Amino acid sequence: MKHFLRKTSSLTLACTFIFSAFSGASAAPSSKDAQPELAPLYGKYNLNSSHVTKVIVELKEPSVLEAKKKGQKQTKSNLKSKRDAVVKEISTRAKSYKINNEYDHVFSGFSLEIPANEIPDLLAVSGIKAVYPDVEYHTTGEDVSDASFDEVTPQMMNSAPFIGANKAWESGYTGEGVTVAVIDTGVDYTHPDLDQAFGDYKGYDFVDKDNDPQETPKGDPRGAETTHGTHVAGTVAADGGIKGVAPDATLLAYRVLGPGGSGTTENVIAGVEKAVEDGADVMNLSLGNSLNNPDWATSIALDQAMSDGVVAVTSNGNSGPNNWTVGSPGTSREAISVGATQLPFNVFTATTTSSDGTSYASSAVQGFPSDEALLALNGKDFELIDVGFGAPADFAGKDLEGKIALISRGAGIPFVDKATEAKKAGAVGAVLYNNAAGSMPLIPGMAVPTIMLSQADGQALLAKSDDVTVRFGIQSAGAVGELMADFSSRGPVMDTWMIKPDVSAPGVNIVSTVPTHDPANPHGYGAKQGTSMASPHVAGAAALLLEAHPDWGVDDVKAALMNTAEDLYNAKGELYPHNTQGAGSIRVVEAIETETLVTPGSHSFGVFSKTKGKEVRGEHFTIKNLSPTAKQYTFDVDLEGVKVTTSKNVKINGKSAKDVRFNVQVDASKLAPGYHEGTIRISDGSKLVEVPTILFVQEPDFPSITHFSATDLGNNNFSFAAYLPASAEKVELVLYDAEFKKSFGVIGTYENLPKEYNYFDWDGKISGQNAAPGEYRVVAFSYRGAKEDYRFTDIITIR
């Protein structure tokens, strides 16, 4: 492995908002009498429950890297001594507890299982700095289709060449000597496209606690088999039937997500720590959760990894296309968060006609796996099979081989999942109709060609689906350039107001390596889509940059990718907002060859809250001139309605850097409340660097509820946790059946709720009567002024 210069990141962790379920936990007492200061408690808990809960405990004693960053010396033996002292004190306070993972390198602390009602006792333990939630993480990629080796064609593998990786290879940069850690579901390191990337040491499995970080096999009693990490690894460094972005990079695998592709904070932190200690130069985390607020424990780990010179790359989430949908760890301040794009594609129109002569005017193409699969529907008569909402159970016992699945939108099932189930059942296509007035989004890369209809047309076709066949007319309607995927999560980040993603990369219908879990033919290829697929493109690109510039630090790599990214425009030719695309779509060669680096690569000025008069904020950025000769830089700031003052020009000698300061002045009376974005343009006379900027005037227009979950307390009693990013005037809980076909009414109404996690208990009764046994979902409707939002739980079961 080459030794790359590891430089400290210029950004620092600054958590100024505490979401505490324990009143007063973060404030020191103000009375004259000496009182112990309680550690802050972050996250969501029901402190009245004896239910065993996992938390992450951070110690006051700094981690190895935190101490190093401060110029202090820290040893693991000293940390163990401090940790043992804290555990000893916990043993005198807690009736029952269990220590799981222990951390000392990127994070100082441990994961702990303890009854929720004993968590407050932790906060008075002298050596504890903070207590964080152990939240659940999932992969951020979905299956589109599988392919045999013979079906893998260059047309299926154009994402790496699209970002310029092949041109980098021609210049001799292939990732050789760079180690990339894949923190995921494990990796099938025996795959013939990947085996060359692994040495004798493969990594570590934090799920089964051994040195064999393989994917979850088929038949595991704990849950479904996995393929996700192998797909991610292939995008980084495959070299065989397909070629990854950095085909000569060295891989390490850390299995932190187990059966079904889920895991928790404790293993994610452990994976980050182990990857840093094992000498990774780059790490990829194609995983996330739905919480748009900093997941502090994971953020600390990623920030410390970056401070030690490890480039951390993570997916932004798949909850788009609305703003404020980015999830942790994409919310990290330091890591490179990645959004997903769709490569340029052909556009088609579609007519749908039933055999009784009826034509459906709303017919349009929603998504398809390939041009060939879509055009194969032309001029044929197909039987229709009604499969309701397209849940797996809706296909049971139905013959769809060679037929068209007729599917309703709804029941909380993603469009791609409906199409995937149709493919599994043997359908050659799907007609997906709306369940409400309005239009549906285009969803590229669906598993089967999918034609969408309006609610009225869909219901009309459904009424006679047993008696008619359908015929489609598919015609070419031109082509569009690279687009943001609708599913790609958007920023900004709650409370830090940062732009996320930082950059974007291809993430739709990406073909890569997968295990087949078939002993007779164990190695294959599959198409997946999601920000999980976009992130490893950036991790691979980072490996190429480090090979080309072994003296670069993490800030240099991040800046190069952001500064040289390509602006993206929607199908109408309109520039995507910063919080949709970040700085744009990465371009590898431009990043390698850049002569100017501007850090940080984006700016958020936060919230300007004065209602009268002017408010001024100061900021700065650093310009590095990498060329051997002096350059004169000029500045242009496009931020409408905002006065920006900065140097008119700056001269920077070759191989030198300079800080540039600037002020932003906002006059509240002249600028409308809300979200404002702009661009700082920095030119050396021949090349232009664009730095995205955002600011908010008055209260940002963020959702009134961003998280809602259920905990089964047993005996048909449930506790619900809702995160409100601002105070809510009212929250109503409404009970539905599992597929949202029927509402059973309001089961709780709450008024004047504070900004924090709020908890609501339900005894399983409706109007005083026990709810009938079955599967349900609960929807929380939150009201804040004119803002109304809702979130719903996973399925809960009444027994």
Short mmCIF file of C-alpha atoms in Angstrom, two decimals, residues 529-763:
data_model
loop_
_atom_site.label_atom_id
_atom_site.label_comp_id
_atom_site.label_asym_id
_atom_site.label_seq_id
_atom_site.Cartn_x
_atom_site.Cartn_y
_atom_site.Cartn_z
CA GLN A 529 -30.11 1.42 -8.51
CA GLY A 530 -29.90 3.87 -5.66
CA THR A 531 -27.49 6.31 -4.11
CA SER A 532 -25.73 3.14 -2.91
CA MET A 533 -24.67 2.64 -6.52
CA ALA A 534 -23.61 6.29 -6.97
CA SER A 535 -21.40 6.41 -3.87
CA PRO A 536 -18.86 3.74 -4.99
CA HIS A 537 -18.35 5.63 -8.27
CA VAL A 538 -17.07 8.50 -6.12
CA ALA A 539 -15.05 6.20 -3.86
CA GLY A 540 -13.41 4.70 -6.95
CA ALA A 541 -12.76 8.18 -8.33
CA ALA A 542 -11.14 9.16 -5.03
CA ALA A 543 -8.81 6.17 -5.38
CA LEU A 544 -7.76 7.36 -8.84
CA LEU A 545 -7.13 10.88 -7.50
CA LEU A 546 -4.98 9.57 -4.65
CA GLU A 547 -2.89 7.51 -7.04
CA ALA A 548 -2.44 10.54 -9.28
CA HIS A 549 -1.73 12.88 -6.34
CA PRO A 550 -0.34 10.87 -3.40
CA ASP A 551 0.38 14.10 -1.49
CA TRP A 552 -3.27 15.20 -1.48
CA GLY A 553 -5.26 15.28 1.74
CA VAL A 554 -8.96 14.56 2.14
CA ASP A 555 -9.94 18.20 1.62
CA ASP A 556 -8.02 18.26 -1.66
CA VAL A 557 -9.79 15.14 -2.94
CA LYS A 558 -13.21 16.45 -1.94
CA ALA A 559 -12.52 19.88 -3.43
CA ALA A 560 -11.22 18.45 -6.71
CA LEU A 561 -14.36 16.34 -7.16
CA MET A 562 -16.67 19.24 -6.27
CA ASN A 563 -14.81 22.03 -8.11
CA THR A 564 -14.73 20.13 -11.42
CA ALA A 565 -18.20 18.57 -11.30
CA GLU A 566 -20.51 19.04 -14.27
CA ASP A 567 -23.67 21.15 -13.80
CA LEU A 568 -26.83 19.11 -14.34
CA TYR A 569 -30.05 20.29 -15.98
CA ASN A 570 -33.49 18.70 -15.91
CA ALA A 571 -35.35 17.54 -19.00
CA LYS A 572 -36.70 21.09 -19.48
CA GLY A 573 -33.18 22.51 -19.56
CA GLU A 574 -33.44 24.05 -16.08
CA LEU A 575 -30.45 23.92 -13.73
CA TYR A 576 -31.08 21.63 -10.77
CA PRO A 577 -30.92 23.34 -7.36
CA HIS A 578 -27.78 22.88 -5.27
CA ASN A 579 -29.60 20.71 -2.74
CA THR A 580 -30.60 18.36 -5.54
CA GLN A 581 -27.28 17.83 -7.34
CA GLY A 582 -24.68 19.27 -4.97
CA ALA A 583 -21.80 20.69 -7.00
CA GLY A 584 -22.82 18.46 -9.93
CA SER A 585 -21.84 15.14 -11.52
CA ILE A 586 -18.21 14.07 -11.00
CA ARG A 587 -15.72 14.08 -13.85
CA VAL A 588 -12.56 12.10 -13.06
CA VAL A 589 -10.05 13.45 -15.58
CA GLU A 590 -10.96 17.07 -14.87
CA ALA A 591 -10.52 16.40 -11.15
CA ILE A 592 -7.10 14.81 -11.69
CA GLU A 593 -5.90 17.60 -13.97
CA THR A 594 -7.26 20.60 -12.09
CA GLU A 595 -4.76 23.35 -11.30
CA THR A 596 -6.94 25.10 -8.72
CA LEU A 597 -8.58 23.78 -5.57
CA VAL A 598 -11.16 25.79 -3.64
CA THR A 599 -12.09 24.58 -0.15
CA PRO A 600 -14.67 24.15 1.17
CA GLY A 601 -16.50 23.15 -2.01
CA SER A 602 -19.81 24.63 -0.86
CA HIS A 603 -21.07 27.17 1.69
CA SER A 604 -24.13 27.53 3.89
CA PHE A 605 -24.59 30.83 5.67
CA GLY A 606 -27.33 29.43 7.88
CA VAL A 607 -30.44 31.33 8.96
CA PHE A 608 -30.74 35.13 8.98
CA SER A 609 -33.46 35.82 11.52
CA LYS A 610 -33.52 39.60 12.01
CA THR A 611 -36.83 41.12 10.92
CA LYS A 612 -35.46 44.65 10.62
CA GLY A 613 -32.11 46.09 9.64
CA LYS A 614 -29.06 44.38 8.22
CA GLU A 615 -27.37 41.21 9.38
CA VAL A 616 -23.78 40.42 8.38
CA ARG A 617 -21.92 37.10 8.38
CA GLY A 618 -18.26 36.53 7.60
CA GLU A 619 -16.90 33.48 5.79
CA HIS A 620 -13.73 32.41 4.06
CA PHE A 621 -12.44 29.90 1.55
CA THR A 622 -8.97 28.73 0.65
CA ILE A 623 -7.60 28.76 -2.88
CA LYS A 624 -4.70 26.48 -3.78
CA ASN A 625 -2.76 27.17 -6.95
CA LEU A 626 -1.37 23.76 -7.92
CA SER A 627 0.37 25.01 -11.06
CA PRO A 628 4.06 25.99 -11.08
CA THR A 629 3.30 29.61 -12.09
CA ALA A 630 1.48 32.46 -10.36
CA LYS A 631 -2.21 32.96 -11.10
CA GLN A 632 -4.48 35.98 -10.73
CA TYR A 633 -7.93 35.00 -9.46
CA THR A 634 -11.07 37.09 -9.86
CA PHE A 635 -14.43 36.62 -8.14
CA ASP A 636 -18.06 36.95 -9.11
CA VAL A 637 -20.88 36.20 -6.66
CA ASP A 638 -24.39 35.44 -7.88
CA LEU A 639 -26.65 35.70 -4.82
CA GLU A 640 -29.67 37.83 -5.70
CA GLY A 641 -30.77 40.36 -3.10
CA VAL A 642 -27.70 39.76 -0.94
CA LYS A 643 -24.69 42.06 -0.74
CA VAL A 644 -21.41 40.17 -0.84
CA THR A 645 -18.07 41.87 -0.35
CA THR A 646 -14.78 40.19 -1.09
CA SER A 647 -11.45 40.89 -2.77
CA LYS A 648 -11.75 41.93 -6.39
CA ASN A 649 -8.78 39.76 -7.31
CA VAL A 650 -6.10 37.74 -5.61
CA LYS A 651 -2.65 36.78 -6.85
CA ILE A 652 -1.39 33.39 -5.68
CA ASN A 653 2.09 32.13 -6.48
CA GLY A 654 2.61 28.70 -7.97
CA LYS A 655 2.34 25.76 -5.56
CA SER A 656 0.88 28.10 -2.95
CA ALA A 657 -2.41 28.77 -1.17
CA LYS A 658 -4.22 31.79 0.24
CA ASP A 659 -7.31 32.37 2.39
CA VAL A 660 -9.94 34.70 0.94
CA ARG A 661 -12.46 36.30 3.29
CA PHE A 662 -15.85 37.65 2.35
CA ASN A 663 -18.93 39.06 4.04
CA VAL A 664 -22.60 38.43 3.33
CA GLN A 665 -25.04 41.20 4.24
CA VAL A 666 -28.75 40.48 4.33
CA ASP A 667 -31.38 43.20 4.65
CA ALA A 668 -34.46 41.38 5.93
CA SER A 669 -36.77 44.06 4.59
CA LYS A 670 -35.52 43.53 1.04
CA LEU A 671 -35.31 39.75 0.87
CA ALA A 672 -38.25 37.39 0.98
CA PRO A 673 -38.35 34.82 3.77
CA GLY A 674 -37.27 31.35 2.72
CA TYR A 675 -34.49 29.54 0.92
CA HIS A 676 -31.99 31.38 -1.27
CA GLU A 677 -29.14 29.90 -3.23
CA GLY A 678 -26.32 31.35 -5.24
CA THR A 679 -22.90 30.64 -6.70
CA ILE A 680 -19.42 32.00 -6.03
CA ARG A 681 -17.46 31.95 -9.29
CA ILE A 682 -13.68 31.96 -9.09
CA SER A 683 -11.71 32.37 -12.31
CA ASP A 684 -8.00 32.25 -13.14
CA GLY A 685 -8.71 33.72 -16.57
CA SER A 686 -9.09 30.40 -18.35
CA LYS A 687 -10.75 28.00 -15.90
CA LEU A 688 -13.82 28.63 -13.77
CA VAL A 689 -14.59 27.09 -10.38
CA GLU A 690 -18.16 27.36 -9.10
CA VAL A 691 -18.87 27.08 -5.36
CA PRO A 692 -22.55 26.50 -4.43
CA THR A 693 -23.93 28.64 -1.60
CA ILE A 694 -27.23 28.76 0.30
CA LEU A 695 -28.80 30.83 3.05
CA PHE A 696 -32.17 31.12 4.72
CA VAL A 697 -34.15 34.21 5.69
CA GLN A 698 -36.41 33.74 8.71
CA GLU A 699 -37.56 30.22 9.53
CA PRO A 700 -36.67 27.71 6.80
CA ASP A 701 -39.62 25.99 5.14
CA PHE A 702 -38.77 22.55 6.43
CA PRO A 703 -41.23 19.70 7.07
CA SER A 704 -43.24 19.70 10.29
CA ILE A 705 -42.40 16.03 10.94
CA THR A 706 -39.39 14.08 9.71
CA HIS A 707 -39.49 10.78 11.58
CA PHE A 708 -42.21 8.52 13.00
CA SER A 709 -41.66 5.03 14.34
CA ALA A 710 -43.38 2.43 16.48
CA THR A 711 -42.10 0.24 19.32
CA ASP A 712 -44.10 -2.85 20.32
CA LEU A 713 -44.20 -2.91 24.13
CA GLY A 714 -46.10 -6.21 24.27
CA ASN A 715 -49.71 -7.02 25.19
CA ASN A 716 -50.92 -4.85 22.27
CA ASN A 717 -49.38 -1.71 23.76
CA PHE A 718 -47.27 0.52 21.55
CA SER A 719 -45.07 3.57 21.93
CA PHE A 720 -44.69 5.96 18.98
CA ALA A 721 -41.80 8.40 18.54
CA ALA A 722 -42.18 11.45 16.28
CA TYR A 723 -39.40 13.94 15.58
CA LEU A 724 -40.64 17.50 15.13
CA PRO A 725 -37.96 19.86 13.77
CA ALA A 726 -40.01 22.80 15.10
CA SER A 727 -42.88 23.07 17.53
CA ALA A 728 -46.19 21.74 16.20
CA GLU A 729 -49.62 23.14 16.90
CA LYS A 730 -51.18 19.70 16.66
CA VAL A 731 -50.36 16.07 15.93
CA GLU A 732 -53.04 13.50 15.13
CA LEU A 733 -52.46 9.75 15.06
CA VAL A 734 -54.71 7.84 12.65
CA LEU A 735 -54.95 4.04 12.44
CA TYR A 736 -55.05 2.35 9.01
CA ASP A 737 -54.93 -1.22 7.81
CA ALA A 738 -51.48 -2.32 6.58
CA GLU A 739 -52.22 -1.45 2.93
CA PHE A 740 -53.99 1.86 3.60
CA LYS A 741 -57.25 0.60 2.18
CA LYS A 742 -59.25 1.58 5.26
CA SER A 743 -58.96 4.10 8.08
CA PHE A 744 -60.15 3.22 11.59
CA GLY A 745 -60.06 6.81 12.81
CA VAL A 746 -58.03 8.98 15.17
CA ILE A 747 -56.40 7.17 18.09
CA GLY A 748 -54.74 10.23 19.61
CA THR A 749 -54.69 14.04 19.35
CA TYR A 750 -51.94 16.16 20.90
CA GLU A 751 -51.50 19.94 20.90
CA ASN A 752 -48.67 22.45 21.33
CA LEU A 753 -45.80 19.98 21.06
CA PRO A 754 -42.17 21.10 21.41
CA LYS A 755 -39.30 20.82 18.96
CA GLU A 756 -37.81 17.43 19.85
CA TYR A 757 -38.67 13.76 19.82
CA ASN A 758 -42.20 13.40 21.18
CA TYR A 759 -43.66 10.14 22.47
CA PHE A 760 -47.20 8.83 22.34
CA ASP A 761 -48.54 5.64 23.90
CA TRP A 762 -51.45 3.59 22.54
CA ASP A 763 -53.18 0.78 24.35
#
